Amino acid sequence: MRCVIVDCAIYRDGCRTEGPADFSDALDEARARGDAFLWIGLHEPTEKEFELVTSEFGLHPLAVEDALCAHQRPKLEVYDDSLFLVLKPIQYDDKAGTVTAGELMVFVGDSFVVTVRHGEANPLGAVRDRLEKMPEVLQHGPTAVMYAVSDAVVDHYLDVADALHGDLEGLETEVFAPNAGAGQNTAGRIYAFKREVMEFRRSAGPLGEPMERLTGAGVPFVHEGSRPFFRDVSDHLTRVNEHVEGLDRLLSDILSAHLAQMGVRQNDDMRKISAWAAMAAVPTMIAGIYGMNFEHMPELKQPWGYPGWSRSWRV
């Protein structure tokens, strides 16, 4: 179990405190204090490894199934004893031109936060370090962790969107270059880029509804003072989704422009071929009439060869 536990700590009054090494004892201590909470981070646990966490924290079996299976869309589920938030952090490899999505699950209860991450595209280490330097935010309890994780994921969305936009400008320049398309699979590159943007949209788009819910009242386990923070995350996410939608539309326009350019080039090539064929038609006709090296047909030296040959065919 120790290999999947990335970190485990008790936080009280916005500060990290020493606690029992065993997370079950640490949870009991946080609940006994009443003004503290436990944050435990897990990395790709198996079902057997997650059983103890499930029983100790009282997590809902449906949420546990989602956390173990991964491949979930961003969502917020409310259960009797906890909240369950699914996020999809992404990484962009500008050299390979690929967008890779991970998965990050956050369980929030009365005195605990459990984070489960799948994949490498996750910001939890930096989030924990940053939060521990902001006790005024940690004082909001487990909700502060949910906010900080969501904020880090969405902020990285903005960075990836800017990087995609920069690469798209380079692709746009190539498409409209004078020698564009010469020996290049431009349409294939545009389509591949569009697929990466679609992967981005699958990660960022569905997250809008959970963030909107967290900004309003009526969601349990959410500290009232944290709602303005979630509103800020929601605003940033709206910018991201608008940016990604603009990238998708621009890619469609670039693909349409490229196909139109290819059609114009093909028409130009056909006109050139037709012009050369017309120029070659006159020499071909002259060669066809005067290019024979005999006097009469079908037999040589027979003036009535053609009339006789055609008459024999009629007979």
mmCIF file with all atom_site columns, N, CA, C and O in Angstrom, residues 280-294:
data_model
loop_
_atom_site.group_PDB
_atom_site.id
_atom_site.type_symbol
_atom_site.label_atom_id
_atom_site.label_alt_id
_atom_site.label_comp_id
_atom_site.label_asym_id
_atom_site.label_entity_id
_atom_site.label_seq_id
_atom_site.pdbx_PDB_ins_code
_atom_site.Cartn_x
_atom_site.Cartn_y
_atom_site.Cartn_z
_atom_site.occupancy
_atom_site.B_iso_or_equiv
_atom_site.pdbx_formal_charge
_atom_site.auth_seq_id
_atom_site.auth_comp_id
_atom_site.auth_asym_id
_atom_site.auth_atom_id
_atom_site.pdbx_PDB_model_num
ATOM 1  N N  . ALA A 1 280 ? -0.359 20.767 -79.751  1.00 0.00 ? 280 ALA A N  1
ATOM 2  C CA . ALA A 1 280 ? 0.178  19.568 -80.407  1.00 0.00 ? 280 ALA A CA 1
ATOM 3  C C  . ALA A 1 280 ? -0.776 18.991 -81.444  1.00 0.00 ? 280 ALA A C  1
ATOM 4  O O  . ALA A 1 280 ? -0.388 18.111 -82.232  1.00 0.00 ? 280 ALA A O  1
ATOM 5  N N  . ALA A 1 281 ? -2.020 19.473 -81.467  1.00 0.00 ? 281 ALA A N  1
ATOM 6  C CA . ALA A 1 281 ? -3.003 18.889 -82.387  1.00 0.00 ? 281 ALA A CA 1
ATOM 7  C C  . ALA A 1 281 ? -2.660 19.176 -83.851  1.00 0.00 ? 281 ALA A C  1
ATOM 8  O O  . ALA A 1 281 ? -2.803 18.307 -84.714  1.00 0.00 ? 281 ALA A O  1
ATOM 9  N N  . VAL A 1 282 ? -2.218 20.424 -84.161  1.00 0.00 ? 282 VAL A N  1
ATOM 10 C CA . VAL A 1 282 ? -1.918 20.777 -85.560  1.00 0.00 ? 282 VAL A CA 1
ATOM 11 C C  . VAL A 1 282 ? -0.741 19.977 -86.096  1.00 0.00 ? 282 VAL A C  1
ATOM 12 O O  . VAL A 1 282 ? -0.837 19.379 -87.194  1.00 0.00 ? 282 VAL A O  1
ATOM 13 N N  . PRO A 1 283 ? 0.414  19.903 -85.412  1.00 0.00 ? 283 PRO A N  1
ATOM 14 C CA . PRO A 1 283 ? 1.496  19.045 -85.935  1.00 0.00 ? 283 PRO A CA 1
ATOM 15 C C  . PRO A 1 283 ? 1.089  17.598 -86.071  1.00 0.00 ? 283 PRO A C  1
ATOM 16 O O  . PRO A 1 283 ? 1.518  16.905 -86.997  1.00 0.00 ? 283 PRO A O  1
ATOM 17 N N  . THR A 1 284 ? 0.240  17.135 -85.169  1.00 0.00 ? 284 THR A N  1
ATOM 18 C CA . THR A 1 284 ? -0.211 15.738 -85.245  1.00 0.00 ? 284 THR A CA 1
ATOM 19 C C  . THR A 1 284 ? -1.047 15.511 -86.510  1.00 0.00 ? 284 THR A C  1
ATOM 20 O O  . THR A 1 284 ? -0.919 14.483 -87.187  1.00 0.00 ? 284 THR A O  1
ATOM 21 N N  . MET A 1 285 ? -1.901 16.496 -86.843  1.00 0.00 ? 285 MET A N  1
ATOM 22 C CA . MET A 1 285 ? -2.733 16.359 -88.044  1.00 0.00 ? 285 MET A CA 1
ATOM 23 C C  . MET A 1 285 ? -1.855 16.367 -89.297  1.00 0.00 ? 285 MET A C  1
ATOM 24 O O  . MET A 1 285 ? -2.048 15.565 -90.221  1.00 0.00 ? 285 MET A O  1
ATOM 25 N N  . ILE A 1 286 ? -0.895 17.286 -89.318  1.00 0.00 ? 286 ILE A N  1
ATOM 26 C CA . ILE A 1 286 ? -0.015 17.357 -90.498  1.00 0.00 ? 286 ILE A CA 1
ATOM 27 C C  . ILE A 1 286 ? 0.780  16.075 -90.641  1.00 0.00 ? 286 ILE A C  1
ATOM 28 O O  . ILE A 1 286 ? 0.935  15.527 -91.741  1.00 0.00 ? 286 ILE A O  1
ATOM 29 N N  . ALA A 1 287 ? 1.298  15.575 -89.524  1.00 0.00 ? 287 ALA A N  1
ATOM 30 C CA . ALA A 1 287 ? 2.067  14.330 -89.581  1.00 0.00 ? 287 ALA A CA 1
ATOM 31 C C  . ALA A 1 287 ? 1.188  13.166 -90.015  1.00 0.00 ? 287 ALA A C  1
ATOM 32 O O  . ALA A 1 287 ? 1.638  12.260 -90.728  1.00 0.00 ? 287 ALA A O  1
ATOM 33 N N  . GLY A 1 288 ? -0.085 13.203 -89.624  1.00 0.00 ? 288 GLY A N  1
ATOM 34 C CA . GLY A 1 288 ? -0.979 12.114 -90.011  1.00 0.00 ? 288 GLY A CA 1
ATOM 35 C C  . GLY A 1 288 ? -1.275 12.113 -91.501  1.00 0.00 ? 288 GLY A C  1
ATOM 36 O O  . GLY A 1 288 ? -1.499 11.063 -92.086  1.00 0.00 ? 288 GLY A O  1
ATOM 37 N N  . ILE A 1 289 ? -1.307 13.299 -92.121  1.00 0.00 ? 289 ILE A N  1
ATOM 38 C CA . ILE A 1 289 ? -1.628 13.370 -93.548  1.00 0.00 ? 289 ILE A CA 1
ATOM 39 C C  . ILE A 1 289 ? -0.392 13.151 -94.415  1.00 0.00 ? 289 ILE A C  1
ATOM 40 O O  . ILE A 1 289 ? -0.407 12.393 -95.382  1.00 0.00 ? 289 ILE A O  1
ATOM 41 N N  . TYR A 1 290 ? 0.702  13.824 -94.041  1.00 0.00 ? 290 TYR A N  1
ATOM 42 C CA . TYR A 1 290 ? 1.875  13.811 -94.923  1.00 0.00 ? 290 TYR A CA 1
ATOM 43 C C  . TYR A 1 290 ? 3.010  12.938 -94.401  1.00 0.00 ? 290 TYR A C  1
ATOM 44 O O  . TYR A 1 290 ? 4.095  12.917 -94.982  1.00 0.00 ? 290 TYR A O  1
ATOM 45 N N  . GLY A 1 291 ? 2.772  12.251 -93.337  1.00 0.00 ? 291 GLY A N  1
ATOM 46 C CA . GLY A 1 291 ? 3.880  11.484 -92.790  1.00 0.00 ? 291 GLY A CA 1
ATOM 47 C C  . GLY A 1 291 ? 4.040  10.090 -93.355  1.00 0.00 ? 291 GLY A C  1
ATOM 48 O O  . GLY A 1 291 ? 4.884  9.337  -92.872  1.00 0.00 ? 291 GLY A O  1
ATOM 49 N N  . MET A 1 292 ? 3.285  9.681  -94.406  1.00 0.00 ? 292 MET A N  1
ATOM 50 C CA . MET A 1 292 ? 3.414  8.335  -94.956  1.00 0.00 ? 292 MET A CA 1
ATOM 51 C C  . MET A 1 292 ? 4.521  8.316  -96.001  1.00 0.00 ? 292 MET A C  1
ATOM 52 O O  . MET A 1 292 ? 4.601  9.200  -96.839  1.00 0.00 ? 292 MET A O  1
ATOM 53 N N  . ASN A 1 293 ? 5.317  7.275  -96.009  1.00 0.00 ? 293 ASN A N  1
ATOM 54 C CA . ASN A 1 293 ? 6.436  7.166  -96.939  1.00 0.00 ? 293 ASN A CA 1
ATOM 55 C C  . ASN A 1 293 ? 6.119  6.238  -98.108  1.00 0.00 ? 293 ASN A C  1
ATOM 56 O O  . ASN A 1 293 ? 6.929  5.448  -98.548  1.00 0.00 ? 293 ASN A O  1
ATOM 57 N N  . PHE A 1 294 ? 4.869  6.257  -98.655  1.00 0.00 ? 294 PHE A N  1
ATOM 58 C CA . PHE A 1 294 ? 4.488  5.482  -99.842  1.00 0.00 ? 294 PHE A CA 1
ATOM 59 C C  . PHE A 1 294 ? 3.448  6.280  -100.616 1.00 0.00 ? 294 PHE A C  1
ATOM 60 O O  . PHE A 1 294 ? 2.850  7.215  -100.088 1.00 0.00 ? 294 PHE A O  1
#
